[in-house]
Short mmCIF file of C-alpha atoms and ligand atoms in Angstrom, two decimals:
data_model
loop_
_atom_site.label_atom_id
_atom_site.label_comp_id
_atom_site.label_asym_id
_atom_site.label_seq_id
_atom_site.Cartn_x
_atom_site.Cartn_y
_atom_site.Cartn_z
CA MET A 1 33.87 39.70 -99.67
CA SER A 2 33.52 38.75 -96.03
CA ASP A 3 35.67 36.08 -94.41
CA LEU A 4 32.89 35.31 -91.93
CA MET A 5 30.53 32.37 -92.11
CA THR A 6 27.10 33.11 -93.45
CA ASN A 7 25.03 31.99 -90.45
CA TYR A 8 23.79 35.51 -89.59
CA ALA A 9 21.60 37.88 -91.62
CA ARG A 10 23.20 41.12 -90.52
CA ASN A 11 21.82 44.64 -90.76
CA PRO A 12 24.05 46.89 -92.87
CA ILE A 13 25.15 49.14 -89.99
CA GLU A 14 27.84 48.79 -87.35
CA LEU A 15 27.28 50.10 -83.85
CA VAL A 16 30.52 51.56 -82.55
CA ASP A 17 29.53 53.44 -79.41
CA GLY A 18 26.81 53.31 -76.77
CA LYS A 19 25.65 55.04 -73.63
CA GLY A 20 22.57 54.04 -71.67
CA CYS A 21 19.77 53.34 -74.16
CA HIS A 22 21.44 55.05 -77.11
CA VAL A 23 23.89 53.64 -79.63
CA THR A 24 25.83 55.27 -82.46
CA ASP A 25 26.76 53.71 -85.78
CA ALA A 26 29.99 54.10 -87.76
CA ASN A 27 28.46 57.02 -89.70
CA GLY A 28 27.67 58.92 -86.52
CA LYS A 29 23.91 58.25 -86.63
CA THR A 30 22.38 57.63 -83.19
CA TYR A 31 19.59 55.19 -82.37
CA LEU A 32 17.31 54.53 -79.44
CA ASP A 33 18.04 50.93 -78.51
CA PHE A 34 15.05 48.75 -77.62
CA THR A 35 17.11 45.56 -78.16
CA SER A 36 19.79 45.82 -75.44
CA GLY A 37 21.97 43.52 -77.55
CA ILE A 38 19.11 40.95 -77.40
CA GLY A 39 18.29 41.31 -73.73
CA VAL A 40 21.91 41.49 -72.58
CA LEU A 41 22.55 45.10 -71.57
CA ASN A 42 19.89 45.27 -68.87
CA LEU A 43 21.80 48.16 -67.26
CA GLY A 44 22.33 49.87 -70.60
CA HIS A 45 25.52 50.48 -72.53
CA ASN A 46 28.61 51.65 -70.70
CA TYR A 47 27.02 51.55 -67.23
CA ALA A 48 29.66 53.27 -65.08
CA PRO A 49 29.62 51.05 -61.94
CA VAL A 50 30.00 47.90 -64.07
CA VAL A 51 32.72 49.51 -66.20
CA ASN A 52 34.57 50.49 -63.01
CA ALA A 53 34.27 47.03 -61.45
CA VAL A 54 35.60 45.35 -64.60
CA GLU A 55 38.39 47.92 -65.05
CA LYS A 56 39.52 47.34 -61.48
CA GLN A 57 39.64 43.58 -62.05
CA LEU A 58 41.34 44.07 -65.43
CA GLN A 59 44.36 45.53 -63.65
CA LYS A 60 44.62 42.64 -61.18
CA ILE A 61 44.11 39.18 -62.71
CA TRP A 62 41.89 38.05 -65.57
CA HIS A 63 41.71 34.31 -65.37
CA THR A 64 42.88 31.61 -62.99
CA SER A 65 40.90 28.51 -64.12
CA ASN A 66 38.68 26.54 -61.78
CA LEU A 67 41.66 24.71 -60.28
CA TYR A 68 41.74 27.39 -57.59
CA ASN A 69 39.31 29.07 -55.21
CA CYS A 70 37.44 32.08 -56.51
CA SER A 71 35.91 34.42 -53.95
CA LEU A 72 34.22 36.43 -56.71
CA GLN A 73 32.33 33.30 -57.82
CA GLU A 74 31.35 32.71 -54.17
CA GLU A 75 30.08 36.26 -53.89
CA VAL A 76 28.05 36.14 -57.13
CA ALA A 77 26.65 32.70 -56.23
CA HIS A 78 25.56 34.00 -52.83
CA ARG A 79 23.81 36.99 -54.39
CA LEU A 80 22.15 34.84 -57.07
CA ALA A 81 20.78 32.36 -54.50
CA ASN A 82 18.77 35.34 -53.23
CA GLY A 83 18.26 33.89 -49.74
CA LYS A 84 17.37 30.37 -50.94
CA ASN A 85 19.27 27.11 -50.98
CA TYR A 86 20.55 27.27 -54.57
CA LYS A 87 24.10 26.36 -55.62
CA SER A 88 25.71 27.87 -58.73
CA PHE A 89 27.74 26.53 -61.62
CA PHE A 90 29.18 29.22 -63.92
CA CYS A 91 29.65 28.94 -67.67
CA ASN A 92 29.77 31.36 -70.60
CA SER A 93 26.40 31.37 -72.34
CA GLY A 94 22.77 30.39 -72.19
CA THR A 95 23.23 27.29 -74.28
CA GLU A 96 25.97 26.07 -71.94
CA ALA A 97 23.85 26.76 -68.89
CA ASN A 98 21.07 24.62 -70.37
CA GLU A 99 23.54 21.86 -71.34
CA ALA A 100 24.62 21.77 -67.71
CA ALA A 101 20.96 21.60 -66.67
CA ILE A 102 20.29 18.66 -69.02
CA LYS A 103 23.31 16.79 -67.66
CA LEU A 104 22.36 17.51 -64.04
CA ILE A 105 18.74 16.38 -64.61
CA ARG A 106 20.00 13.02 -65.86
CA LYS A 107 22.78 12.63 -63.28
CA ALA A 108 20.58 13.53 -60.32
CA THR A 109 17.62 11.34 -61.28
CA GLY A 110 19.31 8.42 -63.03
CA LYS A 111 16.52 8.78 -65.62
CA THR A 112 16.80 9.97 -69.21
CA LYS A 113 13.43 11.30 -70.40
CA ILE A 114 13.33 15.08 -70.69
CA VAL A 115 10.23 17.09 -71.54
CA THR A 116 10.29 20.49 -73.28
CA PHE A 117 7.61 22.59 -75.00
CA TYR A 118 6.82 23.69 -78.55
CA GLN A 119 8.07 27.17 -79.56
CA SER A 120 10.71 27.02 -76.83
CA PHE A 121 14.24 28.27 -77.31
CA HIS A 122 17.03 26.84 -75.19
CA GLY A 123 20.14 27.22 -77.35
CA ARG A 124 22.11 25.88 -80.30
CA THR A 125 24.47 23.16 -79.05
CA MET A 126 23.27 19.59 -79.51
CA GLY A 127 21.59 19.12 -76.12
CA SER A 128 20.01 22.54 -75.88
CA LEU A 129 19.09 22.38 -79.60
CA THR A 130 17.31 19.11 -78.91
CA ALA A 131 15.51 20.86 -76.05
CA THR A 132 14.52 23.66 -78.46
CA ALA A 133 11.24 22.29 -79.80
CA GLN A 134 11.26 24.16 -83.13
CA GLU A 135 11.66 22.11 -86.29
CA LYS A 136 13.15 25.04 -88.27
CA MET A 137 16.13 25.25 -85.89
CA GLN A 138 16.73 21.49 -85.78
CA GLN A 139 16.56 20.90 -89.53
CA GLY A 140 19.79 19.52 -90.98
CA PHE A 141 21.30 18.59 -87.62
CA LYS A 142 19.65 15.25 -86.86
CA PRO A 143 20.03 12.80 -85.21
CA LEU A 144 19.61 14.78 -82.03
CA VAL A 145 20.02 13.71 -78.40
CA PRO A 146 17.71 10.78 -77.56
CA ASP A 147 14.76 10.75 -75.16
CA PHE A 148 13.50 14.31 -75.45
CA HIS A 149 9.71 14.69 -75.64
CA TYR A 150 7.85 17.77 -76.81
CA LEU A 151 4.50 18.92 -75.45
CA PRO A 152 2.22 21.91 -76.14
CA TYR A 153 3.02 24.98 -74.04
CA ASN A 154 0.45 26.29 -71.58
CA ASP A 155 -1.83 23.31 -72.24
CA ILE A 156 -3.23 21.58 -69.18
CA SER A 157 -3.63 18.25 -70.99
CA VAL A 158 0.16 17.72 -70.88
CA LEU A 159 0.06 16.63 -67.24
CA ASP A 160 -0.78 13.06 -68.24
CA ALA A 161 2.42 12.81 -70.30
CA ILE A 162 4.61 13.49 -67.25
CA ASP A 163 5.09 10.32 -65.23
CA GLU A 164 7.56 8.34 -63.10
CA SER A 165 9.75 7.76 -66.16
CA THR A 166 10.29 11.51 -66.59
CA ALA A 167 13.71 12.75 -65.44
CA GLY A 168 12.80 16.40 -65.77
CA MET A 169 11.53 19.26 -67.86
CA MET A 170 12.88 22.54 -69.16
CA LEU A 171 10.70 25.56 -69.85
CA GLU A 172 10.58 29.34 -70.09
CA VAL A 173 7.90 31.12 -68.06
CA ILE A 174 7.68 33.56 -70.97
CA GLN A 175 8.83 32.09 -74.28
CA GLY A 176 11.18 34.73 -75.69
CA GLU A 177 12.37 33.78 -79.18
CA GLY A 178 9.18 31.75 -79.64
CA GLY A 179 6.95 34.84 -79.74
CA ILE A 180 6.63 36.35 -76.20
CA ASN A 181 4.21 33.61 -75.12
CA LEU A 182 3.12 33.78 -71.50
CA CYS A 183 1.94 30.76 -69.54
CA SER A 184 -0.77 30.87 -66.92
CA GLU A 185 -0.01 30.62 -63.24
CA GLU A 186 -2.48 27.75 -63.01
CA TRP A 187 -0.56 25.74 -65.63
CA LEU A 188 2.86 26.45 -64.11
CA VAL A 189 1.71 25.48 -60.63
CA ALA A 190 0.07 22.29 -61.92
CA LEU A 191 3.27 21.35 -63.76
CA SER A 192 5.36 22.02 -60.68
CA LYS A 193 3.06 19.86 -58.52
CA LYS A 194 3.14 17.07 -61.07
CA CYS A 195 6.95 17.15 -61.17
CA ILE A 196 7.13 16.82 -57.40
CA GLU A 197 4.58 14.00 -57.45
CA VAL A 198 6.48 11.86 -59.99
CA GLY A 199 10.02 12.80 -58.94
CA ALA A 200 10.84 14.82 -62.07
CA LEU A 201 13.05 17.91 -61.88
CA MET A 202 11.79 21.27 -63.12
CA SER A 203 14.40 23.49 -64.75
CA ILE A 204 13.30 27.00 -65.66
CA ASP A 205 15.18 28.72 -68.47
CA GLU A 206 15.60 32.29 -67.21
CA VAL A 207 18.23 33.20 -69.79
CA GLN A 208 16.02 35.95 -71.22
CA THR A 209 13.47 36.53 -68.44
CA GLY A 210 16.03 36.66 -65.62
CA MET A 211 18.13 39.50 -64.20
CA GLY A 212 15.24 41.86 -63.52
CA ARG A 213 13.71 41.77 -67.01
CA THR A 214 10.16 41.13 -65.74
CA GLY A 215 10.38 43.17 -62.53
CA SER A 216 11.76 40.53 -60.19
CA LEU A 217 15.29 39.11 -60.15
CA TYR A 218 13.88 35.95 -61.79
CA ALA A 219 10.51 35.71 -63.49
CA TRP A 220 9.61 32.49 -61.61
CA GLU A 221 9.67 34.40 -58.31
CA GLN A 222 6.33 35.94 -59.28
CA TYR A 223 4.65 32.52 -59.16
CA PRO A 224 4.06 30.26 -56.15
CA ILE A 225 6.67 27.73 -57.29
CA GLU A 226 10.30 27.01 -56.45
CA PRO A 227 12.00 25.23 -59.35
CA ASP A 228 14.64 22.56 -58.69
CA MET A 229 16.92 24.37 -61.11
CA PHE A 230 17.11 27.46 -63.31
CA THR A 231 19.50 28.89 -65.85
CA LEU A 232 20.79 32.42 -66.49
CA ALA A 233 22.95 34.16 -69.08
CA LYS A 234 22.07 37.18 -71.28
CA GLY A 235 21.70 39.97 -68.69
CA LEU A 236 24.00 38.41 -66.11
CA GLY A 237 27.23 40.05 -67.30
CA ASN A 238 25.72 43.14 -68.96
CA GLY A 239 27.72 42.34 -72.11
CA LEU A 240 30.52 40.12 -70.84
CA PRO A 241 29.87 36.46 -71.68
CA VAL A 242 28.62 34.65 -68.58
CA GLY A 243 25.98 32.04 -67.86
CA ALA A 244 24.94 30.09 -64.79
CA LEU A 245 23.01 27.04 -63.70
CA LEU A 246 21.51 27.21 -60.23
CA ALA A 247 20.15 24.09 -58.53
CA LYS A 248 18.79 23.25 -55.11
CA GLU A 249 21.53 21.74 -52.97
CA LYS A 250 20.00 18.24 -52.89
CA VAL A 251 20.08 18.17 -56.71
CA ALA A 252 23.34 20.09 -57.17
CA LYS A 253 25.29 17.62 -55.06
CA SER A 254 25.06 15.06 -57.90
CA PHE A 255 27.74 17.10 -59.66
CA THR A 256 30.95 15.81 -58.09
CA PRO A 257 34.52 16.73 -59.12
CA GLY A 258 34.88 15.81 -62.79
CA SER A 259 31.13 15.63 -63.55
CA HIS A 260 31.11 18.87 -65.46
CA GLY A 261 33.31 21.89 -66.08
CA SER A 262 34.36 24.83 -68.22
CA THR A 263 37.76 26.45 -68.78
CA PHE A 264 36.41 29.98 -68.95
CA GLY A 265 33.34 29.52 -66.74
CA GLY A 266 33.33 31.93 -63.80
CA ASN A 267 36.23 33.90 -65.28
CA LYS A 268 37.18 36.78 -62.99
CA LEU A 269 36.35 39.53 -65.48
CA ALA A 270 32.90 38.05 -66.09
CA MET A 271 32.37 37.62 -62.34
CA ALA A 272 33.45 41.20 -61.59
CA SER A 273 30.76 42.34 -63.99
CA ALA A 274 28.09 39.89 -62.77
CA ASN A 275 28.72 40.84 -59.15
CA GLU A 276 28.02 44.50 -59.87
CA VAL A 277 25.03 43.63 -62.10
CA VAL A 278 23.28 41.45 -59.51
CA SER A 279 23.82 43.87 -56.64
CA THR A 280 22.44 46.76 -58.73
CA ILE A 281 19.39 44.91 -60.06
CA ASN A 282 18.39 43.05 -56.93
CA GLN A 283 17.11 46.07 -55.03
CA ILE A 284 13.45 46.75 -54.31
CA ASP A 285 13.49 50.27 -55.78
CA PHE A 286 15.18 49.12 -58.95
CA LEU A 287 12.81 46.19 -59.50
CA THR A 288 9.75 48.31 -58.67
CA SER A 289 10.81 50.83 -61.30
CA VAL A 290 11.07 48.03 -63.89
CA LYS A 291 7.49 46.97 -63.10
CA GLN A 292 6.27 50.57 -63.36
CA LYS A 293 8.05 51.21 -66.65
CA GLY A 294 6.82 47.89 -68.04
CA ASN A 295 3.22 48.71 -67.10
CA TYR A 296 3.55 52.18 -68.59
CA LEU A 297 5.01 50.85 -71.86
CA ILE A 298 2.43 48.14 -72.40
CA ASN A 299 -0.53 50.33 -71.40
CA GLU A 300 0.53 53.19 -73.67
CA LEU A 301 1.00 50.80 -76.59
CA LYS A 302 -2.37 49.15 -75.94
CA THR A 303 -4.14 52.50 -75.74
CA LYS A 304 -2.47 54.08 -78.74
CA LEU A 305 -2.75 51.01 -80.96
CA ALA A 306 -6.25 50.00 -79.82
CA ASN A 307 -7.82 50.86 -83.19
CA CYS A 308 -5.04 49.59 -85.41
CA GLU A 309 -6.30 46.51 -87.24
CA LYS A 310 -2.75 45.37 -88.06
CA VAL A 311 -2.16 44.69 -84.36
CA LEU A 312 -3.50 41.32 -83.22
CA ASP A 313 -2.15 41.34 -79.67
CA ILE A 314 0.16 43.19 -77.31
CA ARG A 315 1.50 41.09 -74.45
CA GLY A 316 4.39 40.81 -72.07
CA HIS A 317 5.62 41.23 -68.56
CA GLY A 318 7.89 43.95 -67.19
CA LEU A 319 10.18 45.24 -69.93
CA MET A 320 9.74 42.16 -72.13
CA ILE A 321 6.96 43.00 -74.56
CA GLY A 322 5.68 41.57 -77.83
CA ILE A 323 3.46 43.25 -80.43
CA GLU A 324 1.87 40.64 -82.67
CA LEU A 325 0.96 41.88 -86.16
CA ASN A 326 -1.13 40.26 -88.87
CA GLN A 327 1.94 40.14 -91.13
CA PRO A 328 5.72 39.62 -91.01
CA VAL A 329 7.53 42.29 -89.00
CA SER A 330 10.92 42.25 -90.67
CA PRO A 331 10.28 45.16 -93.10
CA LEU A 332 8.94 47.18 -90.17
CA ILE A 333 12.13 46.52 -88.21
CA THR A 334 14.17 47.86 -91.16
CA GLN A 335 11.94 50.93 -91.43
CA LEU A 336 12.22 51.60 -87.68
CA MET A 337 16.01 51.28 -87.90
CA GLU A 338 16.03 53.97 -90.60
CA GLU A 339 13.91 56.07 -88.23
CA ARG A 340 16.49 55.50 -85.46
CA LEU A 341 14.72 52.93 -83.30
CA LEU A 342 16.21 49.45 -82.91
CA VAL A 343 13.76 46.64 -82.13
CA LEU A 344 13.74 42.83 -82.41
CA SER A 345 11.44 40.15 -83.73
CA ALA A 346 10.25 36.98 -82.00
CA GLY A 347 9.09 34.55 -84.64
CA ALA A 348 7.85 36.00 -87.95
CA ASN A 349 4.96 38.22 -86.85
CA VAL A 350 5.91 39.52 -83.41
CA LEU A 351 7.88 42.69 -82.70
CA ARG A 352 9.90 42.18 -79.53
CA LEU A 353 10.88 45.03 -77.22
CA LEU A 354 13.67 44.53 -74.69
CA PRO A 355 14.82 48.02 -73.67
CA ALA A 356 17.45 48.44 -70.97
CA LEU A 357 15.91 48.38 -67.50
CA ILE A 358 17.44 51.81 -66.74
CA ILE A 359 15.45 53.46 -69.55
CA SER A 360 13.93 56.88 -68.71
CA GLU A 361 10.29 57.82 -69.17
CA ASN A 362 11.27 60.29 -71.92
CA GLU A 363 13.07 57.56 -73.79
CA LEU A 364 10.07 55.25 -73.39
CA ASP A 365 7.81 57.99 -74.81
CA GLU A 366 10.18 58.54 -77.72
CA GLY A 367 10.12 54.80 -78.49
CA ILE A 368 6.34 54.56 -78.11
CA ASN A 369 5.77 57.46 -80.55
CA SER A 370 8.10 55.98 -83.16
CA LEU A 371 6.50 52.55 -82.82
CA VAL A 372 2.92 53.78 -83.02
CA ASN A 373 3.63 56.00 -86.06
CA ALA A 374 5.55 53.29 -87.85
CA ILE A 375 2.97 50.56 -87.22
CA GLU A 376 0.04 52.78 -88.24
CA ASN A 377 1.69 53.96 -91.46
CA PHE A 378 3.34 50.70 -92.41
C1 PLP B 401 19.19 33.45 -75.80
C2 PLP B 401 18.59 32.32 -75.11
C3 PLP B 401 19.29 31.10 -74.94
C4 PLP B 401 20.64 30.86 -75.56
O1 PLP B 401 21.62 31.67 -75.01
P1 PLP B 401 23.05 31.82 -75.75
O2 PLP B 401 23.84 32.68 -74.81
O3 PLP B 401 22.80 32.45 -77.07
O4 PLP B 401 23.62 30.46 -75.87
C5 PLP B 401 18.67 30.10 -74.22
N1 PLP B 401 17.44 30.25 -73.68
C6 PLP B 401 16.76 31.40 -73.83
C7 PLP B 401 15.41 31.53 -73.19
C8 PLP B 401 17.29 32.46 -74.56
O5 PLP B 401 16.59 33.59 -74.72
#
């Protein structure tokens, strides 16, 4: 009998050790990890420079609260701004980052109407759950936060629904949990223009797509837009809990002392990790290698699965890839786990691959072979 709540359907193994893209379970069986702890360990397990940075901080001071200055927060915020005029607020998770975004949208505009898109995922607390336009996640928790409006993703007709009464919108440039759905550049640019025109704020949820996942520090940087705000979490601490909201200075200044806060947010251990993570990822060579590996992975899968009628689509960007099947993927995930490859789902019929960004070409090949064999024989 477990003393834990029953809100997770857990696999019957426990991972007790990890290095790079490999993890080991309590029975000593090793696995190739294409999950990265759901897009968290972008630098792989036990990445030495991050371990060293956190160990060094561990011996000094862990936590001081936000009543005092924090030069580590300053340093991480400076790196995250990436040469632009963004200000950071630190928290502990993706859901909290999006809560902060929802509050800032309303505070900065004085308006209440917030637009999000079907199949989105923004988190589980009341505000971010309301932003998550998926009925199955909201069921049983109503009434939700008022004045959220849901529109179809990547659909140009939505422009008419965004007007002067709109405070802002929240969206992913690739919907992660919702099925690895990509939007077109044309749509994103049109949305961004419309937001500027009507004085609505655009907040991009980069919790999954950020931190190098798609081959740039943030996925939005590959489009000709500059969002008013964006949120980060998953990969930011490489396994330590940390999230962030970044907003352009003219928006961010609406948060004054007392507007918002978090006891643990920007904790020194989390910041020591994030600082090392951002400086490692945000280098041209590193990001170029992510693009190359992503292209290799998707092209190999497309070539090798071209004649497999079970595969409806293979799509993605960088090292964030979905394989859509004509049937539920959950038995396939179990079979792959038995064959020592860990993968995720996104919705019922999409296999989701989020390997660590430091993965080697040999490891990619190993994963590709396992995937192709398993899908063909499944
Ligand atoms: C995972 C995720 C979240 C929620 O993050 P938590 O840290 O689990 O609260 C929000 N948005 C996106 C796009 C995510 O992938």
